[in-house]
Short mmCIF file of C-alpha atoms in Angstrom, two decimals:
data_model
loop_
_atom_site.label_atom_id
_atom_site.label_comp_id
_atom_site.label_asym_id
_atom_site.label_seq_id
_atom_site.Cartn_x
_atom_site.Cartn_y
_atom_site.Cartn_z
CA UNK Y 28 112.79 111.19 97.19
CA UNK Y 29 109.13 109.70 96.70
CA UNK Y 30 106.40 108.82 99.19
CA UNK Y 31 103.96 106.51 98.55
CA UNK Y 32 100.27 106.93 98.74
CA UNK Y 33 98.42 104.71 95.95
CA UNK Y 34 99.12 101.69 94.87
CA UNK Y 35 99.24 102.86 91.39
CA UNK Y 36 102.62 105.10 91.86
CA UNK Y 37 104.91 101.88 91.51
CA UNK Y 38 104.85 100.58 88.06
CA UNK Y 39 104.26 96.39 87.97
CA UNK Y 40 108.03 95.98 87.65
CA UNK Y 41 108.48 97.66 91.03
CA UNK Y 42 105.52 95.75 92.62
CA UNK Y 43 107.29 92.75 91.34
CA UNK Y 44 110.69 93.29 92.74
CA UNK Y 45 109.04 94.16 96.00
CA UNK Y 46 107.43 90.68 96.34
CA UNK Y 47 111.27 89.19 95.17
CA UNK Y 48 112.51 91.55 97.87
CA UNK Y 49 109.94 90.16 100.73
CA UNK Y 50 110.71 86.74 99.34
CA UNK Y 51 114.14 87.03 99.42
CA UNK Y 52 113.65 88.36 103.28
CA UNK Y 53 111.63 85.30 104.38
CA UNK Y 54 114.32 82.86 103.25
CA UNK Y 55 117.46 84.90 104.16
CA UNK Y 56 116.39 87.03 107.35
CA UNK Y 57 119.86 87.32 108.90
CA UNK Y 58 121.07 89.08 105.63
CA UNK Y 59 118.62 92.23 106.54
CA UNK Y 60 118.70 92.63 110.33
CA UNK Y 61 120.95 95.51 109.99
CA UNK Y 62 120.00 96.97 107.29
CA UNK Y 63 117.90 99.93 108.93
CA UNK Y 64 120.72 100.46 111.59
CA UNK Y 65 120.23 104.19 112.80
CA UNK Y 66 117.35 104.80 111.17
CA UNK Y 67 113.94 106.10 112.69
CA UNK Y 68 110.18 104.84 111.41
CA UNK Y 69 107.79 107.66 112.59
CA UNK Y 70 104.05 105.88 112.73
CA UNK Y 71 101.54 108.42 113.07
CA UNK Y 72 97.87 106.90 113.66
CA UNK Y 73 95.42 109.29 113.68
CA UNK Y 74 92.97 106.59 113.60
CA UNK Y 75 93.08 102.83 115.98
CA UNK Y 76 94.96 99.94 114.16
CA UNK Y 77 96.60 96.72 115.26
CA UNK Y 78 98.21 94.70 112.40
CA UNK Y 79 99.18 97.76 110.76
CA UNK Y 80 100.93 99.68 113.10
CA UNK Y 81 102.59 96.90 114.84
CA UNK Y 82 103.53 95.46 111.38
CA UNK Y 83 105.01 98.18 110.36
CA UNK Y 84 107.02 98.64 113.98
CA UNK Y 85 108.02 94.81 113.62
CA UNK Y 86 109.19 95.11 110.16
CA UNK Y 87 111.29 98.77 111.45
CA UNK Y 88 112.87 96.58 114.13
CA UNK Y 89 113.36 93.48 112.41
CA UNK Y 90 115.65 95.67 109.84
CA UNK Y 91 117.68 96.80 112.48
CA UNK Y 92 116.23 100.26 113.01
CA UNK Y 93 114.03 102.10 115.71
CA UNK Y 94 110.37 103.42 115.91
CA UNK Y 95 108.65 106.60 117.54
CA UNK Y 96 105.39 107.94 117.43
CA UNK Y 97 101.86 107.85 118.17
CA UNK Y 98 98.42 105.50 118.14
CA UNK Y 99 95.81 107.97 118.30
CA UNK Y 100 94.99 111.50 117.32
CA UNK Y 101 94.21 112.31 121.31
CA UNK Y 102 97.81 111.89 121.82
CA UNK Y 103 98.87 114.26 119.32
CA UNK Y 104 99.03 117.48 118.44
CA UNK Y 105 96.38 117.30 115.95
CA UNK Y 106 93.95 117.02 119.01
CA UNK Y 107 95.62 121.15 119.83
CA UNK Y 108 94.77 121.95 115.86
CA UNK Y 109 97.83 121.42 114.01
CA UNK Y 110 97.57 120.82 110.49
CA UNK Y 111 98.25 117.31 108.80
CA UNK Y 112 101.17 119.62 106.94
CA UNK Y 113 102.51 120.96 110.25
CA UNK Y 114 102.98 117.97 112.21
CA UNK Y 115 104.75 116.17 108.93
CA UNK Y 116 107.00 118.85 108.77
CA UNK Y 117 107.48 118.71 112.12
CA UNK Y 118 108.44 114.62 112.35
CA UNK Y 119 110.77 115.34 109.53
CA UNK Y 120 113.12 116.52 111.66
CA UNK Y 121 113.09 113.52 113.99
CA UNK Y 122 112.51 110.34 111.95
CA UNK Y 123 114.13 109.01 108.36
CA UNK Y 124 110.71 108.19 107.06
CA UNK Y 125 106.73 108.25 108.21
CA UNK Y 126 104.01 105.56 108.23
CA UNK Y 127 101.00 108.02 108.39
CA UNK Y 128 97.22 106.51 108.66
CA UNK Y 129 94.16 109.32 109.40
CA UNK Y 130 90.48 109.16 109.32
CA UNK Y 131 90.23 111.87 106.25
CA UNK Y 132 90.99 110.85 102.86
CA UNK Y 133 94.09 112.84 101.36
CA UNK Y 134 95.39 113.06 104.58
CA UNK Y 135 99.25 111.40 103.99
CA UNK Y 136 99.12 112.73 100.27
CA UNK Y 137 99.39 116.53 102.54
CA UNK Y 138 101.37 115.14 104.69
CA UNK Y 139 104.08 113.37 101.82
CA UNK Y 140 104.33 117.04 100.06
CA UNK Y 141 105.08 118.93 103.04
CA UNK Y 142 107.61 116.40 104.49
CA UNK Y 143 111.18 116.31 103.80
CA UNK Y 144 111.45 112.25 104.46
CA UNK Y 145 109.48 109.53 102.66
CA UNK Y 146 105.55 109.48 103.51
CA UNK Y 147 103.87 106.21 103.48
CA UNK Y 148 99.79 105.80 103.52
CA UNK Y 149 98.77 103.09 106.18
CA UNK Y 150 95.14 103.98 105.09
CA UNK Y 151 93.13 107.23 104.91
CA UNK Y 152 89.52 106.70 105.25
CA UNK Y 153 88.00 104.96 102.78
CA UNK Y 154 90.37 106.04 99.70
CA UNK Y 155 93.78 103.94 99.80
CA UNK Y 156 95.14 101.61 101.75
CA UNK Y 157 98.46 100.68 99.72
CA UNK Y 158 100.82 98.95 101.94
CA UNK Y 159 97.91 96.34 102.56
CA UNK Y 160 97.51 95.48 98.84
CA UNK Y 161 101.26 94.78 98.84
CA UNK Y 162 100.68 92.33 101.55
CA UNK Y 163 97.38 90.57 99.33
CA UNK Y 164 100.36 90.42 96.31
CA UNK Y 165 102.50 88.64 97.83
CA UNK Y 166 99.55 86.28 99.68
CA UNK Y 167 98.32 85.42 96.07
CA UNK Y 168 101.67 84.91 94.87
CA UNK Y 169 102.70 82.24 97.21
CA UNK Y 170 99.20 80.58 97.57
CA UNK Y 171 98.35 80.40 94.40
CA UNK Y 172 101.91 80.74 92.47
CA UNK Y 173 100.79 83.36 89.90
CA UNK Y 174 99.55 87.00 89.84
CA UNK Y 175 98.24 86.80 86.29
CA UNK Y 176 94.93 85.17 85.07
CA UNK Y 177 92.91 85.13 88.07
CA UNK Y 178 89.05 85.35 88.93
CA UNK Y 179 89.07 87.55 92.16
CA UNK Y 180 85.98 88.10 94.02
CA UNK Y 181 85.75 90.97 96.56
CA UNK Y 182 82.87 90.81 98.92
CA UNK Y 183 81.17 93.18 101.02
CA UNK Y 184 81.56 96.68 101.65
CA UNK Y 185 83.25 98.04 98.35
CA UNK Y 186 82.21 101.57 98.65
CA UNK Y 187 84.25 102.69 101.70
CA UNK Y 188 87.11 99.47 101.81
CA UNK Y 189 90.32 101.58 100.89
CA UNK Y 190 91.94 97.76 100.92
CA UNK Y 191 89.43 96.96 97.93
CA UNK Y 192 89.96 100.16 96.16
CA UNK Y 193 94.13 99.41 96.19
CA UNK Y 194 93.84 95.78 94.99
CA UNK Y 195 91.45 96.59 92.29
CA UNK Y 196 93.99 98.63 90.85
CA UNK Y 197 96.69 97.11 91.39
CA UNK Y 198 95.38 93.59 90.08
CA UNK Y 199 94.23 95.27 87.08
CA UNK Y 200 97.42 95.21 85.97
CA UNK Y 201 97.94 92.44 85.75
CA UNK Y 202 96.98 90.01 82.46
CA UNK Y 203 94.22 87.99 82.69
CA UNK Y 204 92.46 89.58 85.30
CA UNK Y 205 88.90 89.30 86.00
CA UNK Y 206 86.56 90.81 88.98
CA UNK Y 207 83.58 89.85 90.57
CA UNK Y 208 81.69 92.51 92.55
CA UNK Y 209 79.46 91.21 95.22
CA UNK Y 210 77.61 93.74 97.60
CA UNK Y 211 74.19 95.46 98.59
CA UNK Y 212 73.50 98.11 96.12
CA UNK Y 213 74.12 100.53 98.78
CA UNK Y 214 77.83 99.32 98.88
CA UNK Y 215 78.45 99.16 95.03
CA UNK Y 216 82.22 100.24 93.89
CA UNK Y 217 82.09 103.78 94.09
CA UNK Y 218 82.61 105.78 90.52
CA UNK Y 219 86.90 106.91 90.89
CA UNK Y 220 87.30 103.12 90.82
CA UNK Y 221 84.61 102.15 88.35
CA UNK Y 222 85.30 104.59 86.03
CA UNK Y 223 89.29 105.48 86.14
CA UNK Y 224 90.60 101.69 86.55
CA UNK Y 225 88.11 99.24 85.43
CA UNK Y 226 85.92 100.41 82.29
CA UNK Y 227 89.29 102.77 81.21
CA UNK Y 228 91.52 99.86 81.42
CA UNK Y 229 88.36 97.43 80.13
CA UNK Y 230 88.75 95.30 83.02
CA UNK Y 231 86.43 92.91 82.69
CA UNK Y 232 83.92 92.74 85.88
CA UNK Y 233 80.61 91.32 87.02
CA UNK Y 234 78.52 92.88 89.79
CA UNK Y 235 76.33 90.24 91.80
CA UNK Y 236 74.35 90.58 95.56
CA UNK Y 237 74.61 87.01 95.91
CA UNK Y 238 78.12 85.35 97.31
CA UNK Y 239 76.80 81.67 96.89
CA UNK Y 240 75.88 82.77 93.08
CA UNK Y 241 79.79 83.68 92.66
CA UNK Y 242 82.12 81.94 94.52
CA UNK Y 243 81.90 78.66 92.64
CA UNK Y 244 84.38 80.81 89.43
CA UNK Y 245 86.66 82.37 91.97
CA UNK Y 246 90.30 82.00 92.07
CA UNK Y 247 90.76 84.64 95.16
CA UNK Y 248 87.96 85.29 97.64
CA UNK Y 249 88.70 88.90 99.24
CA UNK Y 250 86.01 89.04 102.22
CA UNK Y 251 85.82 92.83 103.52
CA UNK Y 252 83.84 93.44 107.01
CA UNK Y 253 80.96 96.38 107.37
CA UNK Y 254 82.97 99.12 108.25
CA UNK Y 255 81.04 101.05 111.33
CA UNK Y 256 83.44 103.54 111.74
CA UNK Y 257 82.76 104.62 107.66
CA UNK Y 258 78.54 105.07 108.14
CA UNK Y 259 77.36 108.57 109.34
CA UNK Y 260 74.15 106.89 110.16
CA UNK Y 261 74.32 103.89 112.51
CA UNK Y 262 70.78 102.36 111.60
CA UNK Y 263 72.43 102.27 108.08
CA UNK Y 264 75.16 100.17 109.58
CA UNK Y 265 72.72 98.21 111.85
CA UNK Y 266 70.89 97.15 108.49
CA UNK Y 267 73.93 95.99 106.40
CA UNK Y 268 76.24 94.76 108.69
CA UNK Y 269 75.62 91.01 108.39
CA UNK Y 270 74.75 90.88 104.15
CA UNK Y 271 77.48 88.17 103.88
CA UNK Y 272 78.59 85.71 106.12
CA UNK Y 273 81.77 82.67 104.69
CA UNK Y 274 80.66 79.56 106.72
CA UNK Y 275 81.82 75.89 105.93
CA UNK Y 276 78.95 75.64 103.59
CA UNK Y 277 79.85 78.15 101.17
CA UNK Y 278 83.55 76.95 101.19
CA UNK Y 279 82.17 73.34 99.80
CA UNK Y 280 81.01 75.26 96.76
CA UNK Y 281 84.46 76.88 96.02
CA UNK Y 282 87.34 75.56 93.80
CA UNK Y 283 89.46 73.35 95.57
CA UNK Y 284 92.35 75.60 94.73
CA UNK Y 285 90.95 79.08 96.09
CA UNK Y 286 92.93 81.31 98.69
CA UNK Y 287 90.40 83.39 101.25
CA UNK Y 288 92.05 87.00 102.23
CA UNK Y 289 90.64 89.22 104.97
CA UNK Y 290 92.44 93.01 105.88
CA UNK Y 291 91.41 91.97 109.26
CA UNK Y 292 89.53 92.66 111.60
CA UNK Y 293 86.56 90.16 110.90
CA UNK Y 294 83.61 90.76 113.03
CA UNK Y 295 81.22 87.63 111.58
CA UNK Y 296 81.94 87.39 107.87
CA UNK Y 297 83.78 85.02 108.51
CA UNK Y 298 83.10 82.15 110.47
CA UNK Y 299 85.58 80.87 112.73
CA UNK Y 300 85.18 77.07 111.61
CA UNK Y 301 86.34 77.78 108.11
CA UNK Y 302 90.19 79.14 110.19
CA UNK Y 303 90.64 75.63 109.37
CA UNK Y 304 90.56 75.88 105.72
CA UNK Y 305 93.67 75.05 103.95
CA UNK Y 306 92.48 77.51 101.88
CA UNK Y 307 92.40 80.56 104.51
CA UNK Y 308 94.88 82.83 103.93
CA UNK Y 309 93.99 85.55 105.94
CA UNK Y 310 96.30 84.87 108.90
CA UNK Y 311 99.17 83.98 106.62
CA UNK Y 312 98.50 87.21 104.85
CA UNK Y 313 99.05 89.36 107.95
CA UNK Y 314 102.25 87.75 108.01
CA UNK Y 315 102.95 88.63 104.32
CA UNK Y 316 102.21 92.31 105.61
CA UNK Y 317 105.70 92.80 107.48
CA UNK Y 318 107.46 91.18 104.95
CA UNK Y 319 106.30 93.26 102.04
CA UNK Y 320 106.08 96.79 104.81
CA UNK Y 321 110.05 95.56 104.87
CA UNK Y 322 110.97 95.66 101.39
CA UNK Y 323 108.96 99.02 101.21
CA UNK Y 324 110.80 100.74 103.41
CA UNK Y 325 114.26 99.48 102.28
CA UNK Y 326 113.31 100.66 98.78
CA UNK Y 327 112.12 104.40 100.19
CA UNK Y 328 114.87 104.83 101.84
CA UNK Y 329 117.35 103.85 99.54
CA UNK Y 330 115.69 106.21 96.89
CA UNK Y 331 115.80 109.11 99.47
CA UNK Y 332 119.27 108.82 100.17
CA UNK Y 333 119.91 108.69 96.45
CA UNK Y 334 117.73 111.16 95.71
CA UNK Y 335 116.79 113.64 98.71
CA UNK Y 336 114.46 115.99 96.69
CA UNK Y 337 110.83 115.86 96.38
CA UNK Y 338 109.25 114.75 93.31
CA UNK Y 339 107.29 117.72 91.93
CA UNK Y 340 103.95 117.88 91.47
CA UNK Y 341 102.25 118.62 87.88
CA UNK Y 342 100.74 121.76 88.56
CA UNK Y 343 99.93 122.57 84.72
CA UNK Y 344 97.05 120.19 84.37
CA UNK Y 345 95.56 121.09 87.96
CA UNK Y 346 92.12 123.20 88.21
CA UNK Y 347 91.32 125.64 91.02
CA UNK Y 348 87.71 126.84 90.38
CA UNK Y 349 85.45 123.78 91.50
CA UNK Y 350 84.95 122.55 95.36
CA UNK Y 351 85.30 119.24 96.89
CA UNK Y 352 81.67 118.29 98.62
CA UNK Y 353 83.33 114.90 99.79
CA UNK Y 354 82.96 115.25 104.27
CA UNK Y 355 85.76 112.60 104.29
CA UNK Y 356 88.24 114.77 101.78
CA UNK Y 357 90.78 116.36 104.14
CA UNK Y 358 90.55 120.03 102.06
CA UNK Y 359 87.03 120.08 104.48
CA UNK Y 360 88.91 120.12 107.46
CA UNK Y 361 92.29 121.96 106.63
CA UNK Y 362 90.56 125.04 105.35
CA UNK Y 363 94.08 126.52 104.28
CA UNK Y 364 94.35 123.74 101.93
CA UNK Y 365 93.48 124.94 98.32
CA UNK Y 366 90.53 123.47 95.79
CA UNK Y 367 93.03 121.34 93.71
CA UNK Y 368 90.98 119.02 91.14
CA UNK Y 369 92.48 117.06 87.43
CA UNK Y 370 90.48 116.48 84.60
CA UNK Y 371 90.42 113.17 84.53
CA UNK Y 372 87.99 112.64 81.23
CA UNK Y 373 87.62 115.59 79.21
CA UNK Y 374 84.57 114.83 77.01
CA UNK Y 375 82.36 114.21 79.82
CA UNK Y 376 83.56 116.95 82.18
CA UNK Y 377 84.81 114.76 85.18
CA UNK Y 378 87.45 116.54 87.13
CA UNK Y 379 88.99 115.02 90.31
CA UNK Y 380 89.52 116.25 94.04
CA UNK Y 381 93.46 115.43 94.07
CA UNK Y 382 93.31 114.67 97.76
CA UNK Y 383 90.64 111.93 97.95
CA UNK Y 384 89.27 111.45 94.33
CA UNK Y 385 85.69 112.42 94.55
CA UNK Y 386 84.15 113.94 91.47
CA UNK Y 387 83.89 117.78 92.28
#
C-alpha cells in the first residue's frame, strides 16, 4: 500500500498511464460507474476548498462509491487537539482511503505513515499540491497534444503556490522542457525547488518580473493568484497582490497556439474578458481534475488491496540532530513529532526537513 504526497513518487510511466486512465474514463464513463462500489473516500479539509473537495467527492461518486468527512478544522477533532497522526489512524477504520488537505506543510505525509489506508495530499500549505498537477497533465495533454518540448511560464506567486512547486517537478521530466519564472523578487521560487529539481536536473529556466516581456515564447501560461491566506503580514499582501494582471491585451501578444491554466480561485489576474479565449483552459482544467482524482484513486486502491502493507520508510539516511525553523512545517505544531531531516547535497551541507522541505 502507498499514499501519495508529491508529485515526484509516481515515476513518468505511471503519470502517463494515469492520463490514459482519465482518458479512457471521459470516453467510456459507463465502464467505471461501479467500480468503487462499497468503498468509502474520507476528505479531511483542514483548510476551505471548493474544486478540490467537491472534485474529489464527484469523482468518489461517479466510481460508484461513497464519501464522509469534513470541510474545516472547526468541525473536527483537531479543533479538541488531536494530532494529524491520531485522527488518520482514527479514519482508517471507517473509510478505504483519505483525501487529506491542512494548512501546515507535512501535514498528509504524518498523516499517510500513521494510516492503514491510502493517504492522498489535496494540498498542505505552500509545499505540494499533487493531485492538481495531475489535473494541469492531462489539460496540456489534450490542449496542446504533447507533454514534451514545451515553454511553460508560471506567473505570480511562486514562493508559497504548492500547485507551482508540483508542476515544476513534474514537467521537468519531461524532454524538452523549458521554464520561465515571472514574479516580484519577493515571490522568487523558493530554494527546495530551485535547487533539488531544476539546477540538479539542469532544467533550463529564465527568471523575469515582467509578464508582457515573456509571454510572447510561451507554450503554457500557468497564472497563480496572491495567496492572502500564505502572508503573515497583510500590508505585504496589500503591496503584491495585483503585480500581474492577463487582460485581452496581453493575450494578443501570445502564440496563437498557447493554453492559459489557473488552480482557481482567480481574484483579478485574470480578467474575465479573456474567459472567452479559445485558449483558456482554466475551466476545462477543473474538469480534467475529477477525471485524473478518478484514475488516482482506482490505482490506490487497487495497489492497497494487492498490497495492504505500508511502504517503509528509509530510516538509514535520515538525521536527527538539526531543527526545522520553517512556522508552516507541521513538526512546529505536533511537538511529539521528531526532528527528521536528509542530506540532500553532501558537499555543501544542505540537509532537508522531511515533512515540508525547508533547509534546516
Amino acid at each position: 500500500m502507498r499514499s501519495l504526497n508529491s508529485i515526484l513518487e509516481l515515476s513518468v510511466e505511471e503519470l502517463d498511464q494515469l492520463i490514459a486512465t482519465a482518458k479512457d474514463i471521459i470516453a467510456h464513463p459507463e465502464a467505471y460507474q461501479d467500480k468503487c462500489a462499497h468503498k468509502k473516500l474520507a476528505t479531511l479539509f483542514f483548510e476551505p476548498s471548493t474544486r478540490t473537495r467537491l472534485s474529489f467527492e464527484a469523482a468518489m461518486l461517479e466510481l460508484g462509491g461513497s464519501v464522509l468527512g469534513f470541510s474545516e478544522a472547526a468541525s473536527s477533532s483537531a479543533s479538541k487537539g488531536e494530532s494529524v497522526a491520531d485522527t488518520a489512524k482514527i479514519i482508517s477504520c471507517y473509510a478505504d482511503i483519505i483525501a487529506m488537505r491542512h494548512p501546515k506543510e507535512g501535514a498528509p505525509y504524518v498523516a499517510s505513515r500513521a494510516a492503514t489506508i491510502p493517504v492522498i495530499n489535496a494540498g498542505d500549505g505552500g509545499h505540494n499540491h499533487p493531485t492538481q498537477t495531475l489535473a494541469d497533465l492531462l489539460t496540456i495533454s489534450r490542449e496542446m497534444g504533447r507533454l514534451e518540448n514545451l515553454t511553460i511560464g508560471v506567473c505570480g506567486d511562486l514562493k508559497y503556490g504548492r500547485t507551482v512547486h508540483s508542476l515544476i517537478e513534474a514537467m521537468s521530466r519531461y524532454p524538452g522542457t523549458k521554464f520561465v519564472l515571472i514574479s516580484p523578487k519577493e515571490l522568487k521560487i523558493p530554494g527546495f525547488i530551485r535547487y533539488n529539481v531544476l539546477e540538479r536536473n539542469r532544467i533550463p529556466y529564465t527568471e523575469v518580473s515582467s509578464l508582457e516581456e515573456a509571454i510572447h515564447e510561451l507554450d503554457v501560461l500557468y497564472m497563480t493568484r496572491i495567496q492572502r491566506e500564505r502572508f503573515d503580514d497583510p500590508w505585504e499582501y496589500e503591496r503584491l497582490k495585483d503585480s500581474y494582471i492577463l487582460n485581452t491585451d496581453k493575450m494578443h501578444l501570445a502564440k496563437e497556439r498557447m493554453c492559459v491554466l489557473h488552480p482557481l480561485p482567480r481574484v483579478n489576474e485574470i480578467s474575465v474578458k479573456v474567459d472567452d479565449d479559445p485558449r483558456a483552459a482554466y475551466f476545462r482544467q477543473a474538469l480534467n481534475g475529477k477525471y485524473m482524482r478518478m484514475a488516482l484513486i482506482l490505482k490506490l486502491l487497487e495497489e492497497a488491496e494487492r498490497d495492504p502493507v505500508r511502504e517503509a520508510i528509509d530510516t538509514e539516511s535520515l538525521e536527527y540532530d538539526r531543527v526545522c525553523r520553517n512556522p508552516k512545517c507541521i513538526s512546529q505544531v505536533e511537538q511529539e513529532l521528531p526532528q527528521l531531516f536528509r542530506c540532500t547535497d553532501r558537499a555543501a551541507d544542505i540537509h532537508r526537513c522531511i515533512y515540508c522541505e525547508q533547509r534546516g
